[in-house]
Structure formats: C-alpha cells, structure tokens
Coordinates of C-alpha atoms and ligand atoms in Angstrom, one line a residue:
X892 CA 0.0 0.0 0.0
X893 CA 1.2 3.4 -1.0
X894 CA 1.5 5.7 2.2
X895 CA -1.0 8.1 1.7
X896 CA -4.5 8.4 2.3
X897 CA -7.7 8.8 0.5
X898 CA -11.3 10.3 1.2
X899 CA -14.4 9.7 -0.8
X900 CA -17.6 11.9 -0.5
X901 CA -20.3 10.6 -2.4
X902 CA -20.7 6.8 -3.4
X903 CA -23.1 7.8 -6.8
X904 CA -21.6 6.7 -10.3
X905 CA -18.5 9.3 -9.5
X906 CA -17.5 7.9 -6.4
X907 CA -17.5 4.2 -7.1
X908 CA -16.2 5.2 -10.4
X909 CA -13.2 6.0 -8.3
X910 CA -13.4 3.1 -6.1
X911 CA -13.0 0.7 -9.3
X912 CA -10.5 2.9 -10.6
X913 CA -8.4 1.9 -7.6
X914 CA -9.4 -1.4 -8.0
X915 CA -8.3 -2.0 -10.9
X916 CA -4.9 -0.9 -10.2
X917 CA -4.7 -3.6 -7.0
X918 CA -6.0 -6.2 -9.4
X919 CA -2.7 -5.6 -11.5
X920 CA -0.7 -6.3 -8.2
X921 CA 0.2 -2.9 -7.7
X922 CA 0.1 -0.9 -4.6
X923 CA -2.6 1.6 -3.7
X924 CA -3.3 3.9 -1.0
X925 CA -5.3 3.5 1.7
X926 CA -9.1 4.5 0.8
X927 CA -12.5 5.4 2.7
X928 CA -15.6 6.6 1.2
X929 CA -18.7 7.9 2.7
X930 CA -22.4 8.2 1.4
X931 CA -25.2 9.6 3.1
X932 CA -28.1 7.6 1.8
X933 CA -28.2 3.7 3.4
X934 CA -27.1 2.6 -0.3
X935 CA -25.1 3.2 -2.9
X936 CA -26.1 4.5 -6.6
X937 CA -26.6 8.2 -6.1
X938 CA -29.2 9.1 -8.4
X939 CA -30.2 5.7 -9.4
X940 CA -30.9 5.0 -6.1
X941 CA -34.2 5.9 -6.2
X942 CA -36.5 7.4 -3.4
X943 CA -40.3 7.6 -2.6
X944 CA -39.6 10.5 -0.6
X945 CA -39.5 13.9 -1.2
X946 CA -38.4 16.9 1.3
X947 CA -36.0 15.4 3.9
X948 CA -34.7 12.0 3.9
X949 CA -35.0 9.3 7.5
X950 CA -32.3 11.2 9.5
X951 CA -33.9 15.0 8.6
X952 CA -31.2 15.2 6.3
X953 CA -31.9 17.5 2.5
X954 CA -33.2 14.6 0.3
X955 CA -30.8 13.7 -3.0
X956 CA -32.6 11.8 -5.3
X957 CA -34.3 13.4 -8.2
X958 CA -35.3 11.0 -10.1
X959 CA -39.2 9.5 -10.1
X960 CA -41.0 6.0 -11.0
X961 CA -41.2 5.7 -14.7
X962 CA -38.0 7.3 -15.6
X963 CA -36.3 5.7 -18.5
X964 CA -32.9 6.5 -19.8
X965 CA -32.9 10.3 -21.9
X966 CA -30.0 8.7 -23.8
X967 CA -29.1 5.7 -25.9
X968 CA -27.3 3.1 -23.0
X969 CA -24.7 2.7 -25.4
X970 CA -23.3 6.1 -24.5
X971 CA -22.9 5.3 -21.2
X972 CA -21.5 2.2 -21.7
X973 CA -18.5 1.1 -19.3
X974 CA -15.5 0.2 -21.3
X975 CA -14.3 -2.9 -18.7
X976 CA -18.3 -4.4 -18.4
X977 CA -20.6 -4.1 -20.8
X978 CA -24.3 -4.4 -21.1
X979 CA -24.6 -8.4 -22.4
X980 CA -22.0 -8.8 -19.9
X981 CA -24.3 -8.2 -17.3
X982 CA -27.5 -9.1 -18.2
X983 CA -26.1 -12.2 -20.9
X984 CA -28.5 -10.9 -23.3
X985 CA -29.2 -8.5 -25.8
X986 CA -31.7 -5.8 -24.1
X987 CA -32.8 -2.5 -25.8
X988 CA -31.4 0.8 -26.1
X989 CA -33.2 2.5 -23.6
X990 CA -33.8 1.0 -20.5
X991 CA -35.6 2.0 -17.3
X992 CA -33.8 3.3 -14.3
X993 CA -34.2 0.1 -12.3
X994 CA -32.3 -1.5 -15.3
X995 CA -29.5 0.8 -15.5
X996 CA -29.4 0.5 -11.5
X997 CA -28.8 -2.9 -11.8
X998 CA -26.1 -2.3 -14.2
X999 CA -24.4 -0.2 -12.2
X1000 CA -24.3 -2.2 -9.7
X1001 CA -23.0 -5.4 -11.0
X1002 CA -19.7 -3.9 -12.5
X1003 CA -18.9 -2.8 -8.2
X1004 CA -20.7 -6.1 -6.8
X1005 CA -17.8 -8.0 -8.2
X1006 CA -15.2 -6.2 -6.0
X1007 CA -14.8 -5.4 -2.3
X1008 CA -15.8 -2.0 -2.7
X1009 CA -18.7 -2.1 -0.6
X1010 CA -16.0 -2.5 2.5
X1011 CA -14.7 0.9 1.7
X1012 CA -18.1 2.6 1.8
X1013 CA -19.5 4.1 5.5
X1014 CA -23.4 4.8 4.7
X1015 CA -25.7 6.7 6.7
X1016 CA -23.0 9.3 7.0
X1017 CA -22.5 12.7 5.9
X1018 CA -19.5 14.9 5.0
X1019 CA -20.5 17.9 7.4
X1020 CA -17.2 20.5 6.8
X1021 CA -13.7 20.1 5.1
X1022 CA -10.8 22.2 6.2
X1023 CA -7.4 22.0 4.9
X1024 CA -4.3 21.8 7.2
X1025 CA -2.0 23.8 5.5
X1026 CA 1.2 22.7 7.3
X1027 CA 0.3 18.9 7.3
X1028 CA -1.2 19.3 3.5
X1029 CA -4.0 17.3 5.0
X1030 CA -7.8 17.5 4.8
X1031 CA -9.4 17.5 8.4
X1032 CA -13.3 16.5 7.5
X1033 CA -16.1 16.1 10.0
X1034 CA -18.6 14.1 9.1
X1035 CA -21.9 12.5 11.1
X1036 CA -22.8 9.5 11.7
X1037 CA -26.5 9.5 10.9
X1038 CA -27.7 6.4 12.5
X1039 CA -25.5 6.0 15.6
X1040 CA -25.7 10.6 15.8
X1041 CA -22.2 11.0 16.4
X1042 CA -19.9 13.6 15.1
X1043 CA -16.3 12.4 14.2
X1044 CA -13.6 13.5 12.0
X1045 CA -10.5 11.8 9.6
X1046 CA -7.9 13.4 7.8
X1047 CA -7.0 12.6 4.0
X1048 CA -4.1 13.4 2.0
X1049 CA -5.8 13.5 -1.0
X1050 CA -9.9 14.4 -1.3
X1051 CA -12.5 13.2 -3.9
X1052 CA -15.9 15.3 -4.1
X1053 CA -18.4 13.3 -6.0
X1054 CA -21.9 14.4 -4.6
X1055 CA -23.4 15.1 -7.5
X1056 CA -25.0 18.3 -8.9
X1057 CA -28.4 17.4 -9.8
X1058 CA -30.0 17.3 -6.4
X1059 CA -30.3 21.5 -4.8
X1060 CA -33.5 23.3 -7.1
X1061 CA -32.9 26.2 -8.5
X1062 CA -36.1 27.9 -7.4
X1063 CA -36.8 30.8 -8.9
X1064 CA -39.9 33.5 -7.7
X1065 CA -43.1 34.3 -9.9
X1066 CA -45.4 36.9 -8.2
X1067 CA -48.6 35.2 -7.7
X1068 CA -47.1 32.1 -7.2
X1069 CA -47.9 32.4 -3.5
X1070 CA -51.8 32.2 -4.0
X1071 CA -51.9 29.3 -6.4
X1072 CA -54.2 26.8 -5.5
X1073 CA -52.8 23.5 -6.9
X1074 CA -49.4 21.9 -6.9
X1075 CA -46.8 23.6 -6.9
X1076 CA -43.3 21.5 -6.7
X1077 CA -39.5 21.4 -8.5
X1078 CA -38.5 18.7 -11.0
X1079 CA -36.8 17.2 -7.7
X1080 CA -39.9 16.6 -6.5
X1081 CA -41.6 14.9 -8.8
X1082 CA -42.2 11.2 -8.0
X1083 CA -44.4 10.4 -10.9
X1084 CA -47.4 11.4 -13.8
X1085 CA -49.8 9.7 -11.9
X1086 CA -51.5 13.0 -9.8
X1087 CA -51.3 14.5 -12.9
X1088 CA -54.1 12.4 -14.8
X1089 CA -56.3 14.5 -16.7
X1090 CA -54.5 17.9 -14.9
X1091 CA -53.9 20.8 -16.6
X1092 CA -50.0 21.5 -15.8
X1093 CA -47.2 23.7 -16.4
X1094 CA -43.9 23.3 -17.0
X1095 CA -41.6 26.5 -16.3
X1096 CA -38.1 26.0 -18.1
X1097 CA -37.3 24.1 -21.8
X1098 CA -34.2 21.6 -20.5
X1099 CA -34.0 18.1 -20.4
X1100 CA -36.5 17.7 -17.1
X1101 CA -38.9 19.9 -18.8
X1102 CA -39.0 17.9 -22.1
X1103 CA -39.3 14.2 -20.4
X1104 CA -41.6 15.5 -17.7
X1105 CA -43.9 16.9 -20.2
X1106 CA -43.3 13.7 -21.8
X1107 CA -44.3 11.2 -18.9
X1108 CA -47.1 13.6 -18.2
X1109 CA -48.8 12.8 -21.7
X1110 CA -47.6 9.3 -21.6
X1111 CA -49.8 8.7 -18.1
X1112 CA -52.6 11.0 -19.2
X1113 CA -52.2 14.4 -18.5
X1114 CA -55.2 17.0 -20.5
X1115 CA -52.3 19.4 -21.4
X1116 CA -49.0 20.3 -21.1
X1117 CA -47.6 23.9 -21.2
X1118 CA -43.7 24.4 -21.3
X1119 CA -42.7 27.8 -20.5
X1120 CA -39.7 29.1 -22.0
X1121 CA -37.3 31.5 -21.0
X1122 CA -34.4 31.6 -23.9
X1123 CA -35.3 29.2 -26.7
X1124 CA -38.7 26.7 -27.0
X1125 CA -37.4 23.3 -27.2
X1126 CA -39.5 23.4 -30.8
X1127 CA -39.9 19.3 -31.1
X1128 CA -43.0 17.9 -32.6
X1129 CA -45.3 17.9 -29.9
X1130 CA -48.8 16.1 -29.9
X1131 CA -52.0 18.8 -29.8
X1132 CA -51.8 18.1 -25.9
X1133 CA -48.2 19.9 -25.4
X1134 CA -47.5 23.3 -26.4
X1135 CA -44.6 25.5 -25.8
X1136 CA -45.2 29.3 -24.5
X1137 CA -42.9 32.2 -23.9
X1138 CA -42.3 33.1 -20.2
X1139 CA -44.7 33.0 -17.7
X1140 CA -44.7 36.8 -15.8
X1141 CA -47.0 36.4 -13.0
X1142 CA -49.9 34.6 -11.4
X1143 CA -53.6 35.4 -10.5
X1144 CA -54.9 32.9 -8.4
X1145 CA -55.0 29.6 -11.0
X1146 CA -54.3 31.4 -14.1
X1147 CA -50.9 32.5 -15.9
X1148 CA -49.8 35.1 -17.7
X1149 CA -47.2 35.1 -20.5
X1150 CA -45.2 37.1 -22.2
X1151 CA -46.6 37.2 -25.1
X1152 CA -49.5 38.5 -23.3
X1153 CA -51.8 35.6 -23.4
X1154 CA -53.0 33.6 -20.3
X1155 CA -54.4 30.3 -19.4
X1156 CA -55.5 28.8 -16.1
X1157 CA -53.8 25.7 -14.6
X1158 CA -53.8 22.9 -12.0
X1159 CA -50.3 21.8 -11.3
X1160 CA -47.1 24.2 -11.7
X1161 CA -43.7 22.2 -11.8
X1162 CA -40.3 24.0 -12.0
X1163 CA -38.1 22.5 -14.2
X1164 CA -35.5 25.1 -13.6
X1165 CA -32.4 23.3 -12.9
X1166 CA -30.4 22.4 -10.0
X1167 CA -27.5 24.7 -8.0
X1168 CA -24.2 23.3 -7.5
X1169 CA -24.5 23.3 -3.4
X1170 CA -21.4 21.7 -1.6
X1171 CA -22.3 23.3 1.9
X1172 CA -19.3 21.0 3.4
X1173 CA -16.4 23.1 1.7
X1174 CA -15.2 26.4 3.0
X1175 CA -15.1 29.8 0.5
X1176 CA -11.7 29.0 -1.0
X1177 CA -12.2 25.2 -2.0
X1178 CA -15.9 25.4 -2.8
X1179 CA -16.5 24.9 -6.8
X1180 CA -18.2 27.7 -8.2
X1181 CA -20.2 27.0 -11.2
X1182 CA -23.4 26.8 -13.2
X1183 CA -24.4 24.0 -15.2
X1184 CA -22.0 24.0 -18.1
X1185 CA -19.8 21.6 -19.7
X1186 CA -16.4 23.0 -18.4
X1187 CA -16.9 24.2 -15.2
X1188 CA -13.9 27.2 -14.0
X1189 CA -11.4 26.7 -11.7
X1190 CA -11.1 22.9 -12.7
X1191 CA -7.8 21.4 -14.7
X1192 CA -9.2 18.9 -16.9
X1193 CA -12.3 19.3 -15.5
X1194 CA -11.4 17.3 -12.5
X1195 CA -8.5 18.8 -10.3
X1196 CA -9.2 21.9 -8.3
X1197 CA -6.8 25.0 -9.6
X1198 CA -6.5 26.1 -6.0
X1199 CA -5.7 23.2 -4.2
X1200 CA -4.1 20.0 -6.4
X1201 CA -5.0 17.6 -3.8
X1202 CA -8.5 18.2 -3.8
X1203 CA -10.5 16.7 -7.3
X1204 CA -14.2 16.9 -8.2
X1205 CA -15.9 14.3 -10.3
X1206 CA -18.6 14.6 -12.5
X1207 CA -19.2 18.1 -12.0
X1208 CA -20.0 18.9 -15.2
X1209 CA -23.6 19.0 -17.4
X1210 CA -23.6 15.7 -18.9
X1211 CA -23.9 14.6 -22.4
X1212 CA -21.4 11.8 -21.6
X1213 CA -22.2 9.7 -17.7
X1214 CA -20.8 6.9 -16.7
X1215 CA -17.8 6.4 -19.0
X1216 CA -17.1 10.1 -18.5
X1217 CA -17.0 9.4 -14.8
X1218 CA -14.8 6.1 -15.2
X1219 CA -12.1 8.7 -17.7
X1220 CA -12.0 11.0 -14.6
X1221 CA -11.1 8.6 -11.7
X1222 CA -8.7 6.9 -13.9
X1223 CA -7.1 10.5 -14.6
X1224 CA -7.5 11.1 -10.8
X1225 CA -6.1 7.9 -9.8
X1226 CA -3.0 8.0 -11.9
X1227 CA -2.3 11.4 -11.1
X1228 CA -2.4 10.5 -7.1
X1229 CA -0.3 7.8 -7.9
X1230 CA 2.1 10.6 -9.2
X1231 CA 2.0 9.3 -12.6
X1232 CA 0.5 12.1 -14.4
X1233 CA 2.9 15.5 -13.9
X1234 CA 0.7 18.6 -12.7
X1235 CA 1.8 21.6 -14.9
X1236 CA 2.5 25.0 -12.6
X1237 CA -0.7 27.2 -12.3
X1238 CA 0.1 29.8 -14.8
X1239 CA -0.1 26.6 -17.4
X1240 CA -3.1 25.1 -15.8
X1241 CA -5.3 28.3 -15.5
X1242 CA -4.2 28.7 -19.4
X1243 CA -5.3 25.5 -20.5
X1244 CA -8.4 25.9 -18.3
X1245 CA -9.1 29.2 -20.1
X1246 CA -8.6 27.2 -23.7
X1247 CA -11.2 24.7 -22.8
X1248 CA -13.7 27.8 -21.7
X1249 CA -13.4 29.5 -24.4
X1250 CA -13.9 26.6 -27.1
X1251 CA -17.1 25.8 -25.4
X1252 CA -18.0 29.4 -25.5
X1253 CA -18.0 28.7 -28.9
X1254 CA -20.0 26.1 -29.1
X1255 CA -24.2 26.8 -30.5
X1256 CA -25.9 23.3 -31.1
X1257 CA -26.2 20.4 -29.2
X1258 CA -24.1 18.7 -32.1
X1259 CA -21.5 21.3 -31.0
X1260 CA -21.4 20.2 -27.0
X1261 CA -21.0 16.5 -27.9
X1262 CA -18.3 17.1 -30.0
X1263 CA -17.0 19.2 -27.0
X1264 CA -17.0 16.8 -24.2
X1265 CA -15.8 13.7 -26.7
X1266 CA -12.8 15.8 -27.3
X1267 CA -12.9 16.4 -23.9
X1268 CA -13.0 12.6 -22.9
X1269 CA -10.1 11.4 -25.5
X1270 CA -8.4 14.4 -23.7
X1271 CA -8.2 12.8 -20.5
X1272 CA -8.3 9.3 -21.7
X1273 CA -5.1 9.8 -23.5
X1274 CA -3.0 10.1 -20.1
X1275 CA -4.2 7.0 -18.9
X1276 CA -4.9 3.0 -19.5
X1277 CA -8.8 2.8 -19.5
X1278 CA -9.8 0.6 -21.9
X1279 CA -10.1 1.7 -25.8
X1280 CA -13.6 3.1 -25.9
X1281 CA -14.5 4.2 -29.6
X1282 CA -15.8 7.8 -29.2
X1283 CA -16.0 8.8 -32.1
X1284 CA -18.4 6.6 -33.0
X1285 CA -19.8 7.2 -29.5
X1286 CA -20.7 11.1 -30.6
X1287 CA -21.9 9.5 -33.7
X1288 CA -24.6 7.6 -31.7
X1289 CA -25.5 11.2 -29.7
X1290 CA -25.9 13.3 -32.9
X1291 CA -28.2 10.3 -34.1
X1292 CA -29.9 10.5 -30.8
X1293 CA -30.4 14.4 -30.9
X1294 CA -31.9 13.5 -34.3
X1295 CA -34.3 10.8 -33.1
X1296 CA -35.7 12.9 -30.7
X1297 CA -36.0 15.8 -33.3
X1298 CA -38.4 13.7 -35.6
X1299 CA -40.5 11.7 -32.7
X1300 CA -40.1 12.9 -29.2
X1301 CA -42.6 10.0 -28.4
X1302 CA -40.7 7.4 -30.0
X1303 CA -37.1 8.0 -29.6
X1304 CA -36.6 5.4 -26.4
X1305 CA -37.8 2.7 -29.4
X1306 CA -34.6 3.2 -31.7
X1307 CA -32.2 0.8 -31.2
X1308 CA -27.7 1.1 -31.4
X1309 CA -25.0 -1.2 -31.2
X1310 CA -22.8 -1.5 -28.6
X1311 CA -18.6 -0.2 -29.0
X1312 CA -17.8 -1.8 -26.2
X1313 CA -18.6 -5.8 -27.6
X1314 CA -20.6 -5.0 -30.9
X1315 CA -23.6 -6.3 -29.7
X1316 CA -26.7 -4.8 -31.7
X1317 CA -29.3 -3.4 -29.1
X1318 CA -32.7 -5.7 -29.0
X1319 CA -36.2 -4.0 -30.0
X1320 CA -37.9 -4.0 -26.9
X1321 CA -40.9 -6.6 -26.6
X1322 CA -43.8 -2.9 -26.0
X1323 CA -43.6 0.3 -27.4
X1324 CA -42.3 3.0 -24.7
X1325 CA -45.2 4.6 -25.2
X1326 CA -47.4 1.5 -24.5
X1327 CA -45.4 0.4 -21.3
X1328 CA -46.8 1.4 -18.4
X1329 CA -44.8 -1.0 -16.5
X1330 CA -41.0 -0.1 -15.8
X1331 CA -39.9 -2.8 -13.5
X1332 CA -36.7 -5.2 -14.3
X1333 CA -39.1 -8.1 -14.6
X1334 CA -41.5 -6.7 -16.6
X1335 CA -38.3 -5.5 -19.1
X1336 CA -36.6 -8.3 -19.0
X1337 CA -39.8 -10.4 -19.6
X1338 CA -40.1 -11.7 -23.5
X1339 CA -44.4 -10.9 -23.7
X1340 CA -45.5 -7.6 -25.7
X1341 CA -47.9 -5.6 -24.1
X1342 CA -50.8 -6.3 -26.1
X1343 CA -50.5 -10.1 -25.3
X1344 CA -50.8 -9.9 -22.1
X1345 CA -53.5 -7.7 -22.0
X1346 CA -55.2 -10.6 -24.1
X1347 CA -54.3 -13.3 -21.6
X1348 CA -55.7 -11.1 -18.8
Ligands
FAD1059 P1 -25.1 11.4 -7.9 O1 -25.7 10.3 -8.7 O2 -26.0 12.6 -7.6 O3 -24.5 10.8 -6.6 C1 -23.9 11.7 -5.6 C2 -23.9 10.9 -4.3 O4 -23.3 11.7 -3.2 C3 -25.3 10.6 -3.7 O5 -25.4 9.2 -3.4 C4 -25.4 11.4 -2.5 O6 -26.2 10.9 -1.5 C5 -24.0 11.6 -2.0 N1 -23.8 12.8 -1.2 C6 -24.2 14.1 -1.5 N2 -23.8 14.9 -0.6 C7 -23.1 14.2 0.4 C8 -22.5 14.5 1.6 N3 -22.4 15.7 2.1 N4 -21.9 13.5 2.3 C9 -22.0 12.2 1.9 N5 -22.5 11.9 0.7 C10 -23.1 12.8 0.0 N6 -27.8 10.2 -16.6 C11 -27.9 9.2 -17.6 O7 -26.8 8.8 -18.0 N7 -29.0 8.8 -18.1 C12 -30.2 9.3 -17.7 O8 -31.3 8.9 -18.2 C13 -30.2 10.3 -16.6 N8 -31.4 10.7 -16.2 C14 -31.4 11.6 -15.1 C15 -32.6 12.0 -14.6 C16 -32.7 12.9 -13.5 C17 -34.0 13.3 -13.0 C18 -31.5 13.4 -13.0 C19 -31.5 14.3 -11.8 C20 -30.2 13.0 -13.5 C21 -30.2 12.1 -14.6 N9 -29.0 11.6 -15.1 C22 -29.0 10.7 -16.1 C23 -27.7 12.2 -14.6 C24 -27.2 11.6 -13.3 O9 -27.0 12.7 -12.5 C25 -25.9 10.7 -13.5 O10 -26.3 9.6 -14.3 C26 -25.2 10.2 -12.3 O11 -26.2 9.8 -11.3 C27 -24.3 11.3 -11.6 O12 -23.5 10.6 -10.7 P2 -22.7 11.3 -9.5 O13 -22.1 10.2 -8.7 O14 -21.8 12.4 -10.1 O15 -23.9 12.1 -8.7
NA7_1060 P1 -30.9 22.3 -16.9 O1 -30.5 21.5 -18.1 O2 -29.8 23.0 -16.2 O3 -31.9 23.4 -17.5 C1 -32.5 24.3 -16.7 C2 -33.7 25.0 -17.4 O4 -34.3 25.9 -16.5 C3 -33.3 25.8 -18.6 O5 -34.3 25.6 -19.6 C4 -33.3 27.2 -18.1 O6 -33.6 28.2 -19.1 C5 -34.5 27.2 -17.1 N1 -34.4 28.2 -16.1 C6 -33.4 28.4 -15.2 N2 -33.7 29.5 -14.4 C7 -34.9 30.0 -14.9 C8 -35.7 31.1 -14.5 N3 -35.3 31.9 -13.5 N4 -36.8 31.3 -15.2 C9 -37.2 30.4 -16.2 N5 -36.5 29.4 -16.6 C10 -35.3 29.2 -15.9 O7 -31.7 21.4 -15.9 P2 -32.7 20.2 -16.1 O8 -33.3 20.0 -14.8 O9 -33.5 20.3 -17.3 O10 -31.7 19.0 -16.4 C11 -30.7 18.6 -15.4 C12 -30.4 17.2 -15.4 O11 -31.6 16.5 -14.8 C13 -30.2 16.6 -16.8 O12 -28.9 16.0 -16.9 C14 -31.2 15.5 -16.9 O13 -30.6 14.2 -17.2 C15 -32.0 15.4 -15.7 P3 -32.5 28.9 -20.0 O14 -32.4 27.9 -21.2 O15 -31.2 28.9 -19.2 O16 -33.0 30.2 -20.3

C-alpha cells in the first residue's frame, strides 16, 4: 500500500467510479493507498438509487434523489457504456437501447458487486465540513454518523468530491405564485405522472426535465402540457396536448400570464428550472463555483481543483457523456495520485483551463457540445490505460440520438444502437415506450409484448 490516504464523498456513479478505478490498479498487483468513502443515503447509486420520498430524507437530512417512478434512460445506454463491463456482460443478453432506471441501476451495480468495494463505503454518514491543514497538507473532515448521531472527523491526503450536482433546485420567484391553489413542486420533486391524470400542468423552463416530464405527463394521461420558456422553446414535434409558450410573468390565483400577453389557467405548476451546485461541506476557497455548463472554471481537466491540487471533483460537469465520462476522470484522478501524471504549474493550468472555456464558448448546437466533451473525454483518456472506448463513434450515436428525438419525441426510447464496447446490436424491446406502463426489471426483461398480455388477462 502506498503511504498516503484517500477520502471519498459521495458513493453515486463518480464515487464508485473512483473506487473501481483503484481497484483496478490492486488487481494488476500494484500498490494503492489506503481509501475510505462515505455516502449519506443507506445505499449506494446516487441518483439511481431511487426514493419515494420527497423533502427530507430518514435522519432530517436534505433529500438527493431526483429521479421519479417511470424514468427511463434520456439517452441511448450505449453512450454510457463502461469500457471494462458491458451491457450483455451483465444481463447475458441482448436488451434495448433505452432501459428504465431500475435497469440501469442494476447495471451499475454489477460492475462494483464484483469487488470489495462495498467495504470501503460508510453509509448513513455525511460529510459535514472540510478544512485543509496547510502545514500537514491534510484535509481534516467532520462528518456525522446519521444512524449512531455521532460527530467524528479523519484526515486525508488527497480528497474526492463526487456528490453530484443534480439534487439542490434552482427555485426561482413568480409573483402570484404564493396564492396558487394547486401543486406547486420542483423537477426534484416529482415522484411520478400519476397525480397529474387528466391535470392541466405547467412546466416552467425548456431543458432536459422539462422535455421528459412533459413527456411522462402525456404518456400517463395528462389534458395538457404547457412548457414555458425563457431563452429558446425546445421546438420538437409535440402532440396537440403539449404546447410551448414564452415566459410565464405572474400569477392570479389559477391562471398564468405570458409574455406574449396571453393567459391560461392551470392545475399543477412544476419548476423545471435546474439544479444549483450546493457543496455546503467546503469552505469559500475550496468550494466549486459554477453553473451548469460543460467545463466548469477553476477545474484542470475538468477534475482537479486550480486552488488546491489535492482536492479533485468528479462529475461536475452537465452531462452529455455519464458513466464512462466518470470512469475517464477517476482513472485520470487515480493515476495522477499515484504521481504518474505530472501537474503543470498554475500559470499553465489556468491557461489551459481558459482554452477549454473559451472553445465551449464557442460552441451553439447540441451537435457542438458532444463534440466538446468527446474531445474532452479522448483528452483525459489519452493520459491513462482505460480501456479503448471508440468515441467517435460514441458522438456518432449522440448526434443520431439528438436527431431521433427531433423527428419523434414520443418514439425515440424505441430506436435501437449497437454496442462499442462488444458489438452487440441493441434488441427492439418486446412494448412500445409509449405502450409500457410497466417499468420494473421483470417486466423489461420479460419476453411478452404488451398487447398479449393484455389478451391473456
Ligand atoms: P449522484 O448520482 O448525484 O451521486 C452523488 C452521491 O453523493 C449521492 O449518493 C449522495 O447521497 C452523495 N452525497 C451528496 N452529498 C453528500 C455528503 N455531504 N456526504 C456524503 N454523501 C453525499 N444520466 C444518464 O446517464 N441517463 C439518464 O437517463 C439520466 N437521467 C437523469 C434524470 C434525472 C432526473 C437526474 C437528476 C439525473 C439524470 N442523469 C442521467 C444524470 C445523473 O446525474 C448521472 O447519471 C449520475 O447519477 C451522476 O453521478 P454522480 O455520482 O456524479 O452524482
Ligand atoms: P438544466 O439542463 O440546467 O436546465 C434548466 C432549465 O431551466 C433551462 O431551460 C433554463 O432556461 C431554465 N431556467 C433556469 N432558471 C430559470 C428562471 N429563472 N426562469 C425560467 N427558466 C429558468 O436542468 P434540467 O433539470 O432540465 O436538467 C438537469 C439534469 O436533470 C439533466 O442532466 C437530466 O438528465 C436530468 P435557459 O435555457 O437557461 O434560459
């Protein structure tokens, strides 16, 4: 074991992203430091992980998860695709291109389940405040130990922040919205279409939650969608029941007013205005500082802090790219703590920083931002041994996807792509997305279309 020590907040896909990282390394017989990790749900999965509740979580602490019943992968899974365990791997069959999040869960999962990783992760336990010991270039964090309510604190040579940044709303004031008499909630919220059945709802913001939520709503039976824009409509071909309006400016009571000076009255309201990047744990000068974009400042390769080099974020950036981008970070993270990849002095860094920011500055379509963070990707990749992953033909399967979505927003998750990672061609999936109302691994992984069993009922 190398003589230096290791801290881990977060056990979502970043943080055991960096726990198999390390792995890895040990499985080639070579030495590794000494590691801890700590989560403060009871399980692992971040995100995937998913929660009935909403608000505050067992032990009173701010819930994480975001994501609700009937969510079903936004992109193609063979984007996401892990390099070292791929999809037939896991499930020894072909499955479709899409699948729901218990599906990709299980995936996750089954790549860590095969190491001891599990033994490095504390649960129930939350990283409280981090302060650096300038003299002993050590991290002193507190956390708390949820279940047992104890406060303690470790120190760490190096730390890894992998908490995610999908989880704080971004909540932003309407006047009026105070005397509304139905719903009102944030994308975060949102457990599922079904109290929205024949509702009237809107949708403020045009991103990826307001798309699929407007999406889920129609699929479970909604009477109308409204998505209210404030920079561009996401212009798709909707059905008649969703429509796209400019900026809502106030509220009487039920009814909404636009910006384009019409109004129309409502029964559910739902933010879908994006998340904040909240690390509450990390003092002024080693708190990252950023909006959603794809190369957040301050980062050197979008991974190691520019004012401290022993502390490195993962997965901090929007995300085109998930999983596989989080495996390319921890395997740049690890080999750098293992002192195999040379930091350049801070005049280079902030330079190269400033390159990065600028190119994506000058970026307009989503086209445009894959090619970005594939460029990005080989970037990193090319200073390590993660195993060849094709990306080119990766941002091939992206553009297609952006494309998919373009013609049929109700039919994308039915298109089908072949794996880089073992060449397998993705199966059609037994029900048409729009037809499944089902999203359990059973049902998924069951061979009987939707129809037929109806008939057998
Ligand atoms: P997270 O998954 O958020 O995990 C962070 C972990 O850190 C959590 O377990 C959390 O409990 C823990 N943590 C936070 N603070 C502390 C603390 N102080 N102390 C200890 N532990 C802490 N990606 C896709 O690839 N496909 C999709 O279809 C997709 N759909 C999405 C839908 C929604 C609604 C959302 C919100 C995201 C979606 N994503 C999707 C993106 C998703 O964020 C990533 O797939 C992935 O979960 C990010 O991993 P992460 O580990 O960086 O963060
Ligand atoms: P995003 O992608 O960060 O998008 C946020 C959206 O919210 C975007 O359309 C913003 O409009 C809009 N927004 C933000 N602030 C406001 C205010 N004040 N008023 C109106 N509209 C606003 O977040 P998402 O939740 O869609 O997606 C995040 C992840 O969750 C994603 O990876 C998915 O996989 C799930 P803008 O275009 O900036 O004008």
């Amino acid at each position: 074991m190398t003589n230096f020590k290791v801290g881990i907040i977060g056990a979502g896909p970043s943080g055991l992203a960096m726990l198999r990282a390390f792995e890895s390394e040990q499985k080639k017989g070579n030495p590794i430091p000494e590691i801890k990790c700590y989560e403060k749900q009871d399980n692992w999965g971040g995100m995937w992980n998913y929660t009935w509740r909403t608000g505050v979580g067992k032990y009173g602490e701010p819930l994480h998860g975001s994501m609700y019943k009937y969510l079903w992968s936004n992109g193609p899974k063979e984007c996401l695709e892990f390099s070292d365990y791929s999809f037939t791997e896991h499930f020894g069959q072909s499955i479709s291109s899409y699948p729901p999040r218990e599906v990709l869960f299980d995936y996750i999962q089954g790549r860590i389940k095969k190491s001891k990783a599990r033994d490095f992760i504390k649960f129930n336990t939350v990283a409280r405040w981090v302060d650096y010991l300038y003299d002993k270039k050590q991290f002193r964090v507190i956390f708390d130990d949820l279940v047992n309510n104890e406060t303690f604190e470790e120190y760490f040579d190096y730390l890894v922040v992998g908490t995610g940044h999908f989880s704080t709303p971004n909540l932003p004031y309407f006047k009026g919205i105070e005397n509304f008499p139905g719903a009102v909630m944030h994308a975060h919220d949102f457990r599922g279409a079904d109290q929205f059945i024949d509702k009237n709802i809107l949708l403020i913001g045009s991103s990826y939650s307001a798309e699929d939520i407007a999406v889920q709503c129609y699929k479970h039976g909604a009477k109308s969608i409204t998505i209210s824009y404030r920079s561009n409509p996401i212009d798709t071909k909707w059905p008649k029941e969703i429509k796209e309006k400019p900026l809502v400016t106030h509220f009487e009571n039920n009814t909404a007013y636009f910006k384009d000076g019409t109004t129309e009255d409502y029964d559910a309201v739902i933010f879908c205005t994006g998340y904040q990047h909240k690390l509450p744990f990390l003092p002024d000068e080693l708190r990252l500082k950023t909006k959603n974009c794809l190369y957040p400042d301050q980062l050197y390769k979008g991974v190691i802090f520019n004012n401290n080099e022993r502390l490195i974020y993962l997965g901090m950036q929007d995300q085109y790219y998930t999983f596989n981008m989080f495996d390319a970070q921890a395997w740049f993270a690890r080999d750098y703590m293992l002192g195999r990849i040379n930091l350049p002095e801070l005049k280079l860094r902030t330079d190269d920083i400033n390159l990065w920011k600028a190119e994506e500055l000058a970026t307009e379509t989503g086209e445009d931002h894959v090619d970005f963070q594939t460029d990005y990707i080989k970037d990193i990749l090319s200073y390590t041994d993660y195993p060849f992953l094709n990306l080119d033909k990766v941002a091939e399967m992206f553009k297609s996807w952006l494309k998919d979505k373009e013609e049929n927003i109700l039919n994308y998750r039915d298109k089908i792509y072949t794996s880089v990672v073992d060449g397998t061609e993705a199966n059609i999936h037994h029900t048409p997305w729009m037809k499944e109302m089902d999203d359990s691994l059973e049902r998924y992984l069951d061979e009987t279309p939707v129809d037929e069993k109806e008939l057998s009922k």
